[in-house]
mmCIF file of N, CA and C in Angstrom:
data_model
loop_
_atom_site.group_PDB
_atom_site.id
_atom_site.type_symbol
_atom_site.label_atom_id
_atom_site.label_comp_id
_atom_site.label_asym_id
_atom_site.label_seq_id
_atom_site.Cartn_x
_atom_site.Cartn_y
_atom_site.Cartn_z
ATOM 1 N N UNK A 1 -9.708 6.820 27.818
ATOM 2 C CA UNK A 1 -10.912 5.940 28.173
ATOM 3 C C UNK A 1 -9.682 5.507 26.309
ATOM 4 N N UNK A 2 -10.066 3.864 25.485
ATOM 5 C CA UNK A 2 -9.747 3.458 25.067
ATOM 6 C C UNK A 2 -10.751 2.693 24.079
ATOM 7 N N UNK A 3 -10.692 2.650 23.584
ATOM 8 C CA UNK A 3 -11.425 1.688 22.410
ATOM 9 C C UNK A 3 -10.008 0.447 21.321
ATOM 10 N N UNK A 4 -10.630 -0.175 21.182
ATOM 11 C CA UNK A 4 -9.905 -1.287 20.782
ATOM 12 C C UNK A 4 -10.921 -1.974 19.412
ATOM 13 N N UNK A 5 -10.786 -1.507 18.031
ATOM 14 C CA UNK A 5 -11.394 -3.221 17.635
ATOM 15 C C UNK A 5 -10.564 -4.204 17.148
ATOM 16 N N UNK A 6 -10.400 -5.054 16.608
ATOM 17 C CA UNK A 6 -10.232 -6.632 16.506
ATOM 18 C C UNK A 6 -10.347 -6.874 15.382
ATOM 19 N N UNK A 7 -9.632 -6.828 13.994
ATOM 20 C CA UNK A 7 -10.274 -6.389 13.252
ATOM 21 C C UNK A 7 -9.295 -7.702 12.265
ATOM 22 N N UNK A 8 -9.235 -7.899 10.445
ATOM 23 C CA UNK A 8 -9.147 -8.219 9.931
ATOM 24 C C UNK A 8 -9.295 -7.507 8.419
ATOM 25 N N UNK A 9 -7.797 -7.660 7.247
ATOM 26 C CA UNK A 9 -7.946 -6.761 6.071
ATOM 27 C C UNK A 9 -8.654 -7.921 5.503
ATOM 28 N N UNK A 10 -9.951 -7.272 4.890
ATOM 29 C CA UNK A 10 -10.678 -8.030 3.433
ATOM 30 C C UNK A 10 -12.140 -7.749 4.473
ATOM 31 N N UNK A 11 -12.172 -7.233 5.578
ATOM 32 C CA UNK A 11 -13.353 -7.617 6.581
ATOM 33 C C UNK A 11 -14.274 -6.546 6.045
ATOM 34 N N UNK A 12 -15.642 -6.753 5.820
ATOM 35 C CA UNK A 12 -16.420 -5.230 5.194
ATOM 36 C C UNK A 12 -17.056 -4.580 6.675
ATOM 37 N N UNK A 13 -16.938 -5.179 7.257
ATOM 38 C CA UNK A 13 -17.808 -5.281 8.451
ATOM 39 C C UNK A 13 -16.103 -3.918 8.713
ATOM 40 N N UNK A 14 -15.909 -4.752 9.800
ATOM 41 C CA UNK A 14 -14.343 -4.047 10.068
ATOM 42 C C UNK A 14 -14.620 -2.800 9.569
ATOM 43 N N UNK A 15 -14.514 -3.429 8.084
ATOM 44 C CA UNK A 15 -14.168 -1.511 8.419
ATOM 45 C C UNK A 15 -15.331 -0.613 8.173
ATOM 46 N N UNK A 16 -16.547 -0.755 7.807
ATOM 47 C CA UNK A 16 -17.759 -0.269 8.728
ATOM 48 C C UNK A 16 -17.874 0.040 10.733
ATOM 49 N N UNK A 17 -16.973 -0.571 11.440
ATOM 50 C CA UNK A 17 -16.960 -0.252 12.518
ATOM 51 C C UNK A 17 -15.700 0.443 12.709
ATOM 52 N N UNK A 18 -14.878 0.855 11.946
ATOM 53 C CA UNK A 18 -13.582 1.405 11.949
ATOM 54 C C UNK A 18 -14.538 3.368 12.472
ATOM 55 N N UNK A 19 -14.704 3.037 10.390
ATOM 56 C CA UNK A 19 -15.882 4.488 10.325
ATOM 57 C C UNK A 19 -16.849 4.508 11.365
ATOM 58 N N UNK A 20 -17.192 4.216 11.960
ATOM 59 C CA UNK A 20 -18.282 4.207 13.139
ATOM 60 C C UNK A 20 -17.917 4.958 14.824
ATOM 61 N N UNK A 21 -16.232 4.471 14.631
ATOM 62 C CA UNK A 21 -16.170 4.762 16.284
ATOM 63 C C UNK A 21 -15.464 5.864 15.576
ATOM 64 N N UNK A 22 -14.774 5.615 15.078
ATOM 65 C CA UNK A 22 -13.996 7.328 14.338
ATOM 66 C C UNK A 22 -15.530 8.418 14.444
ATOM 67 N N UNK A 23 -16.695 8.428 13.393
ATOM 68 C CA UNK A 23 -17.248 9.491 13.532
ATOM 69 C C UNK A 23 -17.589 9.975 15.149
ATOM 70 N N UNK A 24 -17.529 8.834 15.851
ATOM 71 C CA UNK A 24 -17.685 9.223 17.766
ATOM 72 C C UNK A 24 -16.824 9.456 18.447
ATOM 73 N N UNK A 25 -15.156 9.205 17.357
ATOM 74 C CA UNK A 25 -14.479 9.939 18.250
ATOM 75 C C UNK A 25 -14.706 11.705 18.065
ATOM 76 N N UNK A 26 -14.957 11.990 16.980
ATOM 77 C CA UNK A 26 -15.234 12.782 16.570
ATOM 78 C C UNK A 26 -16.780 14.442 16.652
ATOM 79 N N UNK A 27 -16.306 13.595 18.116
ATOM 80 C CA UNK A 27 -17.119 13.366 19.069
ATOM 81 C C UNK A 27 -16.817 14.390 20.373
ATOM 82 N N UNK A 28 -16.298 12.418 20.965
ATOM 83 C CA UNK A 28 -15.567 12.138 21.854
ATOM 84 C C UNK A 28 -14.589 11.755 22.121
ATOM 85 N N UNK A 29 -13.790 12.288 23.323
ATOM 86 C CA UNK A 29 -12.155 11.728 23.751
ATOM 87 C C UNK A 29 -12.352 10.548 24.249
ATOM 88 N N UNK A 30 -11.188 10.190 23.251
ATOM 89 C CA UNK A 30 -11.091 8.293 23.225
ATOM 90 C C UNK A 30 -9.873 8.013 21.868
ATOM 91 N N UNK A 31 -8.856 6.995 22.593
ATOM 92 C CA UNK A 31 -8.181 6.632 22.125
ATOM 93 C C UNK A 31 -8.676 5.717 21.226
ATOM 94 N N UNK A 32 -8.387 5.484 20.162
ATOM 95 C CA UNK A 32 -9.429 4.447 19.040
ATOM 96 C C UNK A 32 -8.321 3.953 18.420
ATOM 97 N N UNK A 33 -7.885 1.745 18.168
ATOM 98 C CA UNK A 33 -6.838 1.047 17.851
ATOM 99 C C UNK A 33 -7.385 -0.516 17.318
ATOM 100 N N UNK A 34 -7.143 -0.150 15.997
ATOM 101 C CA UNK A 34 -7.585 -1.114 15.496
ATOM 102 C C UNK A 34 -5.947 -2.219 15.319
ATOM 103 N N UNK A 35 -6.203 -3.227 15.621
ATOM 104 C CA UNK A 35 -5.902 -4.682 15.376
ATOM 105 C C UNK A 35 -6.242 -5.790 14.805
ATOM 106 N N UNK A 36 -5.051 -6.420 13.750
ATOM 107 C CA UNK A 36 -4.695 -7.170 13.193
ATOM 108 C C UNK A 36 -4.986 -8.130 13.813
ATOM 109 N N UNK A 37 -6.387 -9.449 14.213
ATOM 110 C CA UNK A 37 -6.462 -10.308 14.919
ATOM 111 C C UNK A 37 -5.467 -11.652 13.959
ATOM 112 N N UNK A 38 -5.063 -11.048 13.045
ATOM 113 C CA UNK A 38 -4.327 -12.444 12.450
ATOM 114 C C UNK A 38 -2.452 -12.301 12.853
ATOM 115 N N UNK A 39 -2.159 -10.987 13.950
ATOM 116 C CA UNK A 39 -0.809 -10.524 13.848
ATOM 117 C C UNK A 39 -0.540 -11.496 15.418
ATOM 118 N N UNK A 40 -1.425 -11.943 16.125
ATOM 119 C CA UNK A 40 -1.755 -12.706 17.766
ATOM 120 C C UNK A 40 -2.798 -14.515 17.565
ATOM 121 N N UNK A 41 -2.035 -14.920 17.359
ATOM 122 C CA UNK A 41 -2.442 -16.287 17.641
ATOM 123 C C UNK A 41 -3.943 -16.550 18.133
ATOM 124 N N UNK A 42 -3.387 -15.868 19.888
ATOM 125 C CA UNK A 42 -4.443 -16.510 20.603
ATOM 126 C C UNK A 42 -5.615 -14.960 20.673
ATOM 127 N N UNK A 43 -5.518 -13.952 19.675
ATOM 128 C CA UNK A 43 -6.084 -13.382 19.383
ATOM 129 C C UNK A 43 -7.403 -13.945 17.937
ATOM 130 N N UNK A 44 -6.116 -13.952 16.957
ATOM 131 C CA UNK A 44 -6.588 -14.803 15.963
ATOM 132 C C UNK A 44 -7.632 -16.374 16.191
ATOM 133 N N UNK A 45 -7.581 -16.994 17.348
ATOM 134 C CA UNK A 45 -8.160 -18.401 18.098
ATOM 135 C C UNK A 45 -9.564 -17.767 18.575
ATOM 136 N N UNK A 46 -9.414 -16.897 19.659
ATOM 137 C CA UNK A 46 -10.595 -16.127 20.573
ATOM 138 C C UNK A 46 -11.436 -16.057 19.363
ATOM 139 N N UNK A 47 -11.427 -14.340 18.438
ATOM 140 C CA UNK A 47 -12.109 -13.934 17.699
ATOM 141 C C UNK A 47 -12.165 -14.325 16.580
ATOM 142 N N UNK A 48 -11.835 -15.012 15.688
ATOM 143 C CA UNK A 48 -11.640 -15.250 13.709
ATOM 144 C C UNK A 48 -12.694 -15.069 13.457
ATOM 145 N N UNK A 49 -13.913 -15.565 13.992
ATOM 146 C CA UNK A 49 -15.700 -15.972 14.065
ATOM 147 C C UNK A 49 -16.499 -15.069 13.938
ATOM 148 N N UNK A 50 -15.946 -13.878 15.316
ATOM 149 C CA UNK A 50 -16.402 -12.888 15.315
ATOM 150 C C UNK A 50 -16.607 -11.345 14.918
ATOM 151 N N UNK A 51 -15.649 -11.544 14.270
ATOM 152 C CA UNK A 51 -14.873 -9.392 13.723
ATOM 153 C C UNK A 51 -15.596 -9.059 13.335
ATOM 154 N N UNK A 52 -15.713 -8.000 13.597
ATOM 155 C CA UNK A 52 -15.202 -6.973 14.790
ATOM 156 C C UNK A 52 -15.858 -6.741 16.059
ATOM 157 N N UNK A 53 -14.686 -6.770 16.009
ATOM 158 C CA UNK A 53 -15.128 -6.815 18.020
ATOM 159 C C UNK A 53 -14.643 -5.515 18.571
ATOM 160 N N UNK A 54 -15.049 -4.549 19.049
ATOM 161 C CA UNK A 54 -15.487 -3.342 20.333
ATOM 162 C C UNK A 54 -15.130 -4.080 21.068
ATOM 163 N N UNK A 55 -13.945 -3.186 21.841
ATOM 164 C CA UNK A 55 -13.731 -3.342 23.248
ATOM 165 C C UNK A 55 -13.449 -1.450 23.897
ATOM 166 N N UNK A 56 -14.303 -1.599 25.226
ATOM 167 C CA UNK A 56 -14.107 -0.122 25.630
ATOM 168 C C UNK A 56 -13.663 -1.689 26.880
ATOM 169 N N UNK A 57 -12.416 -0.622 26.479
ATOM 170 C CA UNK A 57 -11.541 -0.737 28.893
ATOM 171 C C UNK A 57 -11.696 -1.504 28.563
ATOM 172 N N UNK A 58 -11.217 -2.409 27.475
ATOM 173 C CA UNK A 58 -10.921 -4.168 27.801
ATOM 174 C C UNK A 58 -11.871 -5.306 27.348
ATOM 175 N N UNK A 59 -13.349 -4.162 27.797
ATOM 176 C CA UNK A 59 -14.251 -5.631 27.553
ATOM 177 C C UNK A 59 -14.804 -5.553 26.721
ATOM 178 N N UNK A 60 -14.854 -6.362 26.262
ATOM 179 C CA UNK A 60 -15.792 -6.650 24.675
ATOM 180 C C UNK A 60 -17.645 -6.136 24.563
ATOM 181 N N UNK A 61 -17.612 -4.694 23.774
ATOM 182 C CA UNK A 61 -18.409 -4.419 24.339
ATOM 183 C C UNK A 61 -19.622 -4.815 23.473
ATOM 184 N N UNK A 62 -19.436 -4.861 21.662
ATOM 185 C CA UNK A 62 -19.767 -5.059 20.462
ATOM 186 C C UNK A 62 -19.097 -5.666 19.436
ATOM 187 N N UNK A 63 -19.679 -6.668 19.303
ATOM 188 C CA UNK A 63 -19.413 -8.036 17.907
ATOM 189 C C UNK A 63 -19.586 -7.326 16.435
ATOM 190 N N UNK A 64 -19.353 -7.943 15.292
ATOM 191 C CA UNK A 64 -19.860 -8.459 14.562
ATOM 192 C C UNK A 64 -20.448 -5.885 13.501
ATOM 193 N N UNK A 65 -21.896 -6.101 13.872
ATOM 194 C CA UNK A 65 -22.181 -4.568 13.820
ATOM 195 C C UNK A 65 -22.109 -3.759 15.037
ATOM 196 N N UNK A 66 -21.483 -2.614 14.528
ATOM 197 C CA UNK A 66 -21.860 -1.706 15.419
ATOM 198 C C UNK A 66 -22.151 -0.621 15.086
ATOM 199 N N UNK A 67 -23.626 -0.783 15.809
ATOM 200 C CA UNK A 67 -24.497 0.905 15.975
ATOM 201 C C UNK A 67 -23.624 1.964 16.428
ATOM 202 N N UNK A 68 -23.345 3.325 15.655
ATOM 203 C CA UNK A 68 -23.070 4.843 16.393
ATOM 204 C C UNK A 68 -23.220 5.459 17.026
ATOM 205 N N UNK A 69 -24.915 5.179 18.051
ATOM 206 C CA UNK A 69 -25.525 5.670 18.922
ATOM 207 C C UNK A 69 -25.231 5.050 19.961
ATOM 208 N N UNK A 70 -25.229 3.455 20.141
ATOM 209 C CA UNK A 70 -25.092 2.545 20.441
ATOM 210 C C UNK A 70 -23.056 3.022 21.265
ATOM 211 N N UNK A 71 -23.093 2.704 20.619
ATOM 212 C CA UNK A 71 -21.294 2.936 20.684
ATOM 213 C C UNK A 71 -21.058 4.470 21.911
ATOM 214 N N UNK A 72 -21.558 5.497 20.638
ATOM 215 C CA UNK A 72 -20.909 6.764 22.223
ATOM 216 C C UNK A 72 -22.113 6.037 23.099
ATOM 217 N N UNK A 73 -23.758 5.883 23.034
ATOM 218 C CA UNK A 73 -23.723 5.782 24.495
ATOM 219 C C UNK A 73 -23.246 5.313 26.137
ATOM 220 N N UNK A 74 -22.812 3.990 25.327
ATOM 221 C CA UNK A 74 -21.534 2.739 25.552
ATOM 222 C C UNK A 74 -20.928 3.762 26.363
ATOM 223 N N UNK A 75 -19.535 4.051 25.322
ATOM 224 C CA UNK A 75 -18.749 5.490 25.922
ATOM 225 C C UNK A 75 -18.356 6.217 27.233
ATOM 226 N N UNK A 76 -20.048 7.186 26.695
ATOM 227 C CA UNK A 76 -20.799 7.698 27.375
ATOM 228 C C UNK A 76 -20.644 6.918 29.283
ATOM 229 N N UNK A 77 -22.098 5.926 29.155
ATOM 230 C CA UNK A 77 -22.025 5.679 30.140
ATOM 231 C C UNK A 77 -19.903 5.333 30.924
ATOM 232 N N UNK A 78 -19.099 4.682 30.293
ATOM 233 C CA UNK A 78 -18.449 4.490 31.040
ATOM 234 C C UNK A 78 -16.872 5.403 31.992
ATOM 235 N N UNK A 79 -17.235 7.087 31.151
ATOM 236 C CA UNK A 79 -16.490 8.099 31.057
ATOM 237 C C UNK A 79 -17.555 8.332 32.257
ATOM 238 N N UNK A 80 -18.373 8.636 32.471
ATOM 239 C CA UNK A 80 -19.068 8.437 33.893
ATOM 240 C C UNK A 80 -19.035 7.798 34.767
ATOM 241 N N UNK A 81 -18.718 6.586 34.466
ATOM 242 C CA UNK A 81 -18.257 5.667 35.550
ATOM 243 C C UNK A 81 -19.078 4.865 36.147
ATOM 244 N N UNK A 82 -19.578 4.442 34.748
ATOM 245 C CA UNK A 82 -21.178 3.297 35.062
ATOM 246 C C UNK A 82 -19.940 2.517 34.552
ATOM 247 N N UNK A 83 -20.312 0.506 35.338
ATOM 248 C CA UNK A 83 -19.494 -0.575 34.157
ATOM 249 C C UNK A 83 -20.466 -0.746 33.066
ATOM 250 N N UNK A 84 -19.560 -1.481 32.772
ATOM 251 C CA UNK A 84 -19.857 -1.407 31.123
ATOM 252 C C UNK A 84 -20.840 -3.449 30.707
ATOM 253 N N UNK A 85 -21.571 -3.293 30.566
ATOM 254 C CA UNK A 85 -22.507 -4.685 30.665
ATOM 255 C C UNK A 85 -23.098 -4.757 29.371
ATOM 256 N N UNK A 86 -23.425 -6.518 29.815
ATOM 257 C CA UNK A 86 -23.848 -6.931 27.976
ATOM 258 C C UNK A 86 -24.206 -6.638 27.920
ATOM 259 N N UNK A 87 -25.099 -6.205 26.657
ATOM 260 C CA UNK A 87 -26.552 -6.290 25.716
ATOM 261 C C UNK A 87 -27.260 -7.543 24.790
ATOM 262 N N UNK A 88 -27.720 -8.410 25.276
ATOM 263 C CA UNK A 88 -28.497 -8.813 24.499
ATOM 264 C C UNK A 88 -27.659 -9.474 23.369
ATOM 265 N N UNK A 89 -27.645 -10.713 22.950
ATOM 266 C CA UNK A 89 -26.167 -10.917 21.895
ATOM 267 C C UNK A 89 -24.932 -10.548 21.643
ATOM 268 N N UNK A 90 -24.685 -9.838 22.623
ATOM 269 C CA UNK A 90 -23.445 -10.038 22.884
ATOM 270 C C UNK A 90 -22.570 -10.903 24.164
ATOM 271 N N UNK A 91 -22.208 -11.740 23.646
ATOM 272 C CA UNK A 91 -21.212 -12.816 24.904
ATOM 273 C C UNK A 91 -19.893 -12.671 24.344
ATOM 274 N N UNK A 92 -19.593 -12.217 24.567
ATOM 275 C CA UNK A 92 -17.130 -11.302 24.294
ATOM 276 C C UNK A 92 -16.960 -12.023 25.706
#
């Protein structure tokens, strides 16, 4: 299970998203990767106004704010073979 967070330095919402993901990671096994979008012109162009973006298994699942309970529920769904469905306000 892989969870990616697209962020950039100086982004307070990104710091919070990483902290939330690390809290969930303490309860569930998954690999967490944090990527600075400035390192890729394509990522920067795609996400510069929407960070942080949390991807679960490569699918954009959250942006801007990340709720720990919602993140944990979504990861558990994916672990149980349920496809990731976007919720209201997610257009990644």
